[in-house]
Amino acid sequence: MARQAAPGAGDLHEVAERSKLSGAALVTWGDQAWEHGDVDAHHVIYSVTKSVISAAILLLAGEGVISLHTPIAAALGDDRFDATPAQLLSHVGGIPDYGPLPAYHAAVYSHPSQPWTDEMLVEQVLAAEPDLRPGRAWAYSNLGYMLLRRILDDHGGLTSLLPALGFSAASVAADLSGFDHAMPAVSARIGDGLHDVRGRYHPAWVAHRTIVTTARELHRFWNRPLGAFHDPATVVPMARNGFGFDQVSWGLGVMVLTDPKSPLGPVVGHGGGGPGYSAAMFAAPSKDALVIVLEPTEDFPAQETALALLRAATT
């Protein structure tokens, strides 16, 4: 059930109904709040984890533990990669992605419980597209965030940094039991027919790993977006529009949406999706507004739904 606690909540309810949202949503703007579903239920957030990885990297950089602008080759002992953490965070590290590889999706389908190792992912990706160079162009890269995850692993791992980032009940899924406490969800991507993702899909297929958490915890993490996420000095514009905005850009671990005609001002956030689950979180800092959407359905339009909720709450 939705908790309507503010004027305009009826519009939010209409958005949720129209999108057929069956999971959780948490919307806040100013001192107002609206909830849909169980905001304390655990969901798999897939690529929304990238924003948390970014915050963890920025935390270590702020403490002087790592440098954002030193190439990672020496730190990882791997001279195939000479991008810096800052370049990887904004997807300009010249690291190809495994998402477009048919072999990757075929392997997930045929043996979902037996993931490729990090090195197998690297070899498959570099064999398909070996010639990108850091700083030359923007290209979304899960593999780039795998390298950032490995940097975190050398400093205690992402799990050890979650409390400092506002999480108390979240976990980083590391093995087949990693999704056991998440909401039930089925997928057609992990074998013939529909299968429960939990206990069948190994989270290591997500090279940077994925967090399992709640809408309430994500709200706590995201309630005050780090300025470094969308510092104009680090934002990389893309030559396209999207999501109803004139310009789509990328900051450090976040998408940045801008449009001079939009009353929302700049919007920052991230989406995520994979077998069984879809997720999105977006903030409009100038409106003091934040939306979290977590849905136990694959291919659900979580980002579009989150942005529709954001507009409904603030306009």
Tab-separated table of C-alpha atoms in Angstrom:
chain	number	residue	atom	x	y	z
A	1	MET	CA	0.000	0.000	0.000
A	2	ALA	CA	1.121	3.551	-0.652
A	3	ARG	CA	1.417	5.976	2.251
A	4	GLN	CA	0.148	9.355	1.091
A	5	ALA	CA	1.625	11.916	3.449
A	6	ALA	CA	1.641	15.094	1.430
A	7	PRO	CA	-0.284	17.279	-0.988
A	8	GLY	CA	0.220	15.967	-4.517
A	9	ALA	CA	0.602	12.375	-3.360
A	10	GLY	CA	-2.361	11.459	-5.552
A	11	ASP	CA	-0.271	12.286	-8.615
A	12	LEU	CA	2.494	10.056	-7.311
A	13	HIS	CA	0.036	7.234	-6.799
A	14	GLU	CA	-1.142	7.647	-10.404
A	15	VAL	CA	2.444	7.351	-11.666
A	16	ALA	CA	2.971	4.185	-9.634
A	17	GLU	CA	-0.281	2.681	-10.886
A	18	ARG	CA	0.410	3.602	-14.497
A	19	SER	CA	3.878	2.047	-14.403
A	20	LYS	CA	2.539	-1.093	-12.657
A	21	LEU	CA	5.094	-0.671	-9.898
A	22	SER	CA	4.851	-3.693	-7.597
A	23	GLY	CA	8.015	-3.077	-5.603
A	24	ALA	CA	9.079	-0.167	-3.433
A	25	ALA	CA	9.337	3.559	-4.010
A	26	LEU	CA	10.373	6.309	-1.635
A	27	VAL	CA	9.955	9.940	-2.646
A	28	THR	CA	10.925	12.962	-0.556
A	29	TRP	CA	10.817	16.647	-1.406
A	30	GLY	CA	11.387	19.340	1.172
A	31	ASP	CA	9.759	18.092	4.377
A	32	GLN	CA	7.261	15.910	2.494
A	33	ALA	CA	7.457	12.137	1.969
A	34	TRP	CA	5.593	9.443	0.037
A	35	GLU	CA	6.080	5.690	0.142
A	36	HIS	CA	4.868	2.853	-2.050
A	37	GLY	CA	5.264	-0.780	-1.067
A	38	ASP	CA	7.716	-2.009	1.543
A	39	VAL	CA	10.631	0.418	1.667
A	40	ASP	CA	12.446	-1.906	4.088
A	41	ALA	CA	12.352	-4.924	1.730
A	42	HIS	CA	15.709	-5.910	0.247
A	43	HIS	CA	16.277	-5.673	-3.498
A	44	VAL	CA	19.196	-6.270	-5.832
A	45	ILE	CA	20.257	-2.888	-7.233
A	46	TYR	CA	22.785	-3.944	-9.919
A	47	SER	CA	24.401	-0.868	-11.547
A	48	VAL	CA	23.074	1.562	-8.948
A	49	THR	CA	25.982	0.036	-7.015
A	50	LYS	CA	28.274	2.103	-9.244
A	51	SER	CA	27.277	5.273	-7.387
A	52	VAL	CA	28.154	3.588	-4.089
A	53	ILE	CA	31.492	2.412	-5.493
A	54	SER	CA	32.123	5.979	-6.609
A	55	ALA	CA	31.358	7.324	-3.135
A	56	ALA	CA	33.719	4.740	-1.623
A	57	ILE	CA	36.526	5.676	-4.031
A	58	LEU	CA	35.967	9.372	-3.291
A	59	LEU	CA	36.043	8.620	0.442
A	60	LEU	CA	39.418	6.887	0.152
A	61	ALA	CA	40.730	9.695	-2.056
A	62	GLY	CA	39.562	12.280	0.478
A	63	GLU	CA	41.486	10.436	3.173
A	64	GLY	CA	44.619	10.413	1.016
A	65	VAL	CA	44.607	6.615	0.726
A	66	ILE	CA	44.420	6.649	-3.080
A	67	SER	CA	44.813	9.244	-5.804
A	68	LEU	CA	42.049	9.907	-8.316
A	69	HIS	CA	44.545	10.992	-10.935
A	70	THR	CA	47.250	8.325	-10.765
A	71	PRO	CA	47.018	5.511	-13.348
A	72	ILE	CA	45.823	2.260	-11.806
A	73	ALA	CA	48.345	-0.025	-13.551
A	74	ALA	CA	50.849	0.023	-10.697
A	75	ALA	CA	48.233	-0.348	-7.966
A	76	LEU	CA	46.681	-3.373	-9.676
A	77	GLY	CA	49.943	-4.812	-10.976
A	78	ASP	CA	48.448	-4.911	-14.481
A	79	ASP	CA	49.981	-2.772	-17.224
A	80	ARG	CA	47.076	-3.429	-19.590
A	81	PHE	CA	45.184	-0.608	-17.887
A	82	ASP	CA	46.626	2.882	-17.602
A	83	ALA	CA	43.432	4.800	-16.858
A	84	THR	CA	43.059	6.787	-13.650
A	85	PRO	CA	40.271	6.200	-11.099
A	86	ALA	CA	38.695	9.527	-12.094
A	87	GLN	CA	38.566	8.430	-15.729
A	88	LEU	CA	37.039	5.084	-14.797
A	89	LEU	CA	34.408	6.738	-12.610
A	90	SER	CA	33.155	8.859	-15.515
A	91	HIS	CA	33.503	6.093	-18.159
A	92	VAL	CA	36.316	7.750	-20.100
A	93	GLY	CA	38.967	5.232	-19.066
A	94	GLY	CA	39.136	3.579	-22.466
A	95	ILE	CA	37.976	0.270	-20.971
A	96	PRO	CA	35.613	-1.740	-23.216
A	97	ASP	CA	32.484	-3.355	-21.804
A	98	TYR	CA	31.294	-6.957	-21.669
A	99	GLY	CA	27.628	-5.975	-21.984
A	100	PRO	CA	27.609	-6.128	-25.813
A	101	LEU	CA	29.315	-9.541	-25.949
A	102	PRO	CA	26.952	-12.326	-27.114
A	103	ALA	CA	29.276	-14.884	-25.498
A	104	TYR	CA	28.755	-13.276	-22.092
A	105	HIS	CA	24.949	-13.453	-22.263
A	106	ALA	CA	25.072	-16.984	-23.669
A	107	ALA	CA	27.260	-18.072	-20.750
A	108	VAL	CA	24.905	-16.466	-18.201
A	109	TYR	CA	22.002	-18.298	-19.824
A	110	SER	CA	23.693	-21.695	-20.053
A	111	HIS	CA	25.463	-21.781	-16.682
A	112	PRO	CA	24.158	-18.960	-14.483
A	113	SER	CA	25.709	-20.428	-11.320
A	114	GLN	CA	29.235	-20.601	-12.752
A	115	PRO	CA	30.508	-17.076	-13.412
A	116	TRP	CA	33.556	-16.131	-15.384
A	117	THR	CA	36.525	-15.009	-13.314
A	118	ASP	CA	37.730	-11.432	-13.480
A	119	GLU	CA	40.523	-12.505	-15.804
A	120	MET	CA	38.142	-14.352	-18.118
A	121	LEU	CA	36.027	-11.211	-18.386
A	122	VAL	CA	39.087	-9.127	-19.175
A	123	GLU	CA	40.333	-11.560	-21.812
A	124	GLN	CA	36.943	-11.794	-23.532
A	125	VAL	CA	36.514	-8.018	-23.623
A	126	LEU	CA	40.023	-7.148	-24.763
A	127	ALA	CA	39.886	-9.779	-27.490
A	128	ALA	CA	36.731	-8.195	-28.881
A	129	GLU	CA	37.717	-4.531	-28.579
A	130	PRO	CA	41.331	-3.936	-27.566
A	131	ASP	CA	42.172	-0.505	-28.971
A	132	LEU	CA	40.449	2.089	-26.763
A	133	ARG	CA	42.643	4.620	-24.959
A	134	PRO	CA	41.973	6.618	-21.785
A	135	GLY	CA	40.462	10.044	-22.222
A	136	ARG	CA	39.626	9.730	-25.915
A	137	ALA	CA	35.876	9.144	-25.682
A	138	TRP	CA	33.030	8.256	-23.348
A	139	ALA	CA	32.033	4.584	-23.311
A	140	TYR	CA	29.963	2.973	-20.559
A	141	SER	CA	32.046	0.250	-18.959
A	142	ASN	CA	31.100	-2.332	-16.360
A	143	LEU	CA	34.649	-3.636	-16.667
A	144	GLY	CA	35.994	-0.222	-15.659
A	145	TYR	CA	34.006	-0.465	-12.449
A	146	MET	CA	35.339	-3.979	-11.904
A	147	LEU	CA	38.804	-2.405	-11.803
A	148	LEU	CA	37.555	0.149	-9.272
A	149	ARG	CA	36.119	-2.706	-7.216
A	150	ARG	CA	39.542	-4.355	-7.236
A	151	ILE	CA	41.076	-1.124	-5.917
A	152	LEU	CA	38.536	-1.179	-3.086
A	153	ASP	CA	39.352	-4.843	-2.460
A	154	ASP	CA	42.944	-3.802	-1.763
A	155	HIS	CA	41.667	-1.448	0.952
A	156	GLY	CA	39.245	-3.650	2.860
A	157	GLY	CA	36.568	-4.013	0.182
A	158	LEU	CA	33.310	-2.185	-0.446
A	159	THR	CA	31.595	-4.032	2.410
A	160	SER	CA	33.956	-2.484	4.948
A	161	LEU	CA	33.095	1.026	3.724
A	162	LEU	CA	29.290	0.684	3.667
A	163	PRO	CA	28.753	1.926	7.254
A	164	ALA	CA	30.706	5.116	6.518
A	165	LEU	CA	28.397	5.675	3.520
A	166	GLY	CA	25.199	5.404	5.578
A	167	PHE	CA	24.332	1.719	5.145
A	168	SER	CA	23.592	-0.573	8.075
A	169	ALA	CA	21.601	-3.488	6.620
A	170	ALA	CA	23.037	-3.604	3.092
A	171	SER	CA	25.334	-6.340	1.836
A	172	VAL	CA	27.590	-6.894	-1.162
A	173	ALA	CA	26.470	-10.148	-2.786
A	174	ALA	CA	29.507	-12.356	-3.233
A	175	ASP	CA	28.246	-15.920	-3.718
A	176	LEU	CA	25.138	-17.907	-4.627
A	177	SER	CA	23.561	-17.185	-1.251
A	178	GLY	CA	24.050	-13.451	-1.681
A	179	PHE	CA	20.504	-12.827	-2.946
A	180	ASP	CA	18.759	-15.126	-0.453
A	181	HIS	CA	17.327	-12.271	1.632
A	182	ALA	CA	16.169	-10.257	-1.386
A	183	MET	CA	12.584	-10.046	-2.586
A	184	PRO	CA	11.655	-13.027	-4.799
A	185	ALA	CA	12.210	-12.374	-8.499
A	186	VAL	CA	12.229	-14.530	-11.605
A	187	SER	CA	14.227	-14.235	-14.808
A	188	ALA	CA	14.091	-15.550	-18.366
A	189	ARG	CA	17.809	-14.835	-18.832
A	190	ILE	CA	19.209	-17.680	-16.725
A	191	GLY	CA	17.944	-20.787	-18.511
A	192	ASP	CA	14.897	-22.107	-20.357
A	193	GLY	CA	11.665	-20.780	-18.862
A	194	LEU	CA	11.419	-18.603	-15.767
A	195	HIS	CA	13.628	-19.246	-12.759
A	196	ASP	CA	13.970	-17.720	-9.303
A	197	VAL	CA	17.114	-15.626	-9.466
A	198	ARG	CA	18.016	-16.406	-5.862
A	199	GLY	CA	20.327	-19.386	-5.562
A	200	ARG	CA	20.650	-19.778	-9.347
A	201	TYR	CA	22.249	-16.578	-10.680
A	202	HIS	CA	25.722	-15.979	-9.286
A	203	PRO	CA	26.301	-12.304	-8.427
A	204	ALA	CA	29.905	-12.536	-9.671
A	205	TRP	CA	28.487	-12.286	-13.192
A	206	VAL	CA	28.232	-8.606	-12.204
A	207	ALA	CA	31.920	-7.780	-12.458
A	208	HIS	CA	31.798	-4.811	-10.090
A	209	ARG	CA	29.425	-6.804	-7.790
A	210	THR	CA	26.007	-5.656	-6.653
A	211	ILE	CA	24.615	-4.454	-3.375
A	212	VAL	CA	21.428	-5.875	-1.876
A	213	THR	CA	19.670	-3.143	0.073
A	214	THR	CA	16.416	-1.304	0.766
A	215	ALA	CA	14.810	1.867	-0.511
A	216	ARG	CA	15.146	3.407	2.949
A	217	GLU	CA	18.881	2.711	3.084
A	218	LEU	CA	19.466	4.002	-0.430
A	219	HIS	CA	17.591	7.149	0.553
A	220	ARG	CA	19.907	7.589	3.540
A	221	PHE	CA	22.951	7.194	1.289
A	222	TRP	CA	21.647	9.504	-1.414
A	223	ASN	CA	19.888	12.107	0.717
A	224	ARG	CA	22.675	14.627	0.178
A	225	PRO	CA	24.422	13.807	-3.118
A	226	LEU	CA	28.161	14.399	-2.986
A	227	GLY	CA	29.073	17.567	-4.821
A	228	ALA	CA	31.936	15.696	-6.458
A	229	PHE	CA	29.412	13.419	-8.174
A	230	HIS	CA	28.353	16.227	-10.487
A	231	ASP	CA	31.112	18.807	-10.208
A	232	PRO	CA	31.137	20.629	-13.581
A	233	ALA	CA	34.895	20.039	-13.737
A	234	THR	CA	34.354	16.283	-13.908
A	235	VAL	CA	31.126	16.033	-15.917
A	236	VAL	CA	31.503	14.514	-19.392
A	237	PRO	CA	28.748	15.597	-21.834
A	238	MET	CA	27.349	13.089	-24.281
A	239	ALA	CA	26.188	14.085	-27.744
A	240	ARG	CA	22.579	13.169	-27.120
A	241	ASN	CA	19.483	13.890	-25.103
A	242	GLY	CA	17.370	11.416	-23.182
A	243	PHE	CA	14.752	10.834	-20.506
A	244	GLY	CA	13.029	14.049	-21.582
A	245	PHE	CA	16.126	16.188	-20.940
A	246	ASP	CA	18.124	18.203	-23.430
A	247	GLN	CA	21.517	16.892	-22.297
A	248	VAL	CA	22.718	13.601	-20.812
A	249	SER	CA	26.155	13.734	-19.195
A	250	TRP	CA	28.168	11.604	-16.799
A	251	GLY	CA	29.826	12.658	-13.578
A	252	LEU	CA	31.775	10.514	-11.133
A	253	GLY	CA	29.522	7.491	-10.802
A	254	VAL	CA	26.297	9.247	-11.763
A	255	MET	CA	24.292	10.289	-14.768
A	256	VAL	CA	23.636	14.037	-14.952
A	257	LEU	CA	20.497	15.252	-16.733
A	258	THR	CA	20.127	18.932	-17.637
A	259	ASP	CA	17.685	20.978	-19.632
A	260	PRO	CA	17.230	24.774	-19.563
A	261	LYS	CA	13.473	24.229	-19.962
A	262	SER	CA	13.178	21.861	-17.008
A	263	PRO	CA	11.944	23.289	-13.687
A	264	LEU	CA	13.815	20.516	-11.884
A	265	GLY	CA	17.269	21.959	-12.480
A	266	PRO	CA	20.103	19.431	-12.843
A	267	VAL	CA	19.084	15.856	-11.958
A	268	VAL	CA	21.681	13.324	-10.856
A	269	GLY	CA	21.339	9.594	-10.317
A	270	HIS	CA	21.750	6.116	-11.707
A	271	GLY	CA	19.731	3.133	-12.860
A	272	GLY	CA	20.357	-0.570	-12.665
A	273	GLY	CA	18.947	-3.760	-14.093
A	274	GLY	CA	19.742	-7.419	-14.554
A	275	PRO	CA	18.192	-10.821	-14.027
A	276	GLY	CA	15.033	-10.374	-11.989
A	277	TYR	CA	15.457	-6.826	-10.691
A	278	SER	CA	15.366	-3.175	-11.775
A	279	ALA	CA	16.358	-0.101	-9.781
A	280	ALA	CA	16.808	3.651	-10.020
A	281	MET	CA	17.605	6.608	-7.827
A	282	PHE	CA	17.474	10.243	-8.891
A	283	ALA	CA	17.874	13.507	-7.029
A	284	ALA	CA	17.050	17.093	-7.955
A	285	PRO	CA	19.289	18.964	-5.486
A	286	SER	CA	17.836	22.387	-6.249
A	287	LYS	CA	14.382	21.061	-5.300
A	288	ASP	CA	15.636	19.084	-2.285
A	289	ALA	CA	13.922	16.102	-3.921
A	290	LEU	CA	14.912	12.458	-4.090
A	291	VAL	CA	13.318	9.325	-5.566
A	292	ILE	CA	14.223	5.677	-5.042
A	293	VAL	CA	12.520	2.931	-7.107
A	294	LEU	CA	13.218	-0.774	-6.508
A	295	GLU	CA	11.287	-3.354	-8.515
A	296	PRO	CA	11.592	-7.179	-8.436
A	297	THR	CA	10.923	-7.416	-12.185
A	298	GLU	CA	13.543	-7.489	-14.926
A	299	ASP	CA	13.318	-4.931	-17.736
A	300	PHE	CA	11.001	-2.718	-15.659
A	301	PRO	CA	11.376	0.978	-16.631
A	302	ALA	CA	12.721	1.989	-13.229
A	303	GLN	CA	14.559	5.095	-14.430
A	304	GLU	CA	11.572	6.436	-16.350
A	305	THR	CA	9.285	5.712	-13.385
A	306	ALA	CA	11.652	7.420	-10.926
A	307	LEU	CA	11.870	10.526	-13.091
A	308	ALA	CA	8.083	10.621	-13.518
A	309	LEU	CA	7.724	10.438	-9.719
A	310	LEU	CA	10.294	13.204	-9.334
A	311	ARG	CA	8.380	15.465	-11.704
A	312	ALA	CA	5.053	14.650	-10.036
A	313	ALA	CA	6.434	15.512	-6.602
A	314	THR	CA	7.995	18.818	-7.546
A	315	THR	CA	5.797	20.361	-10.257
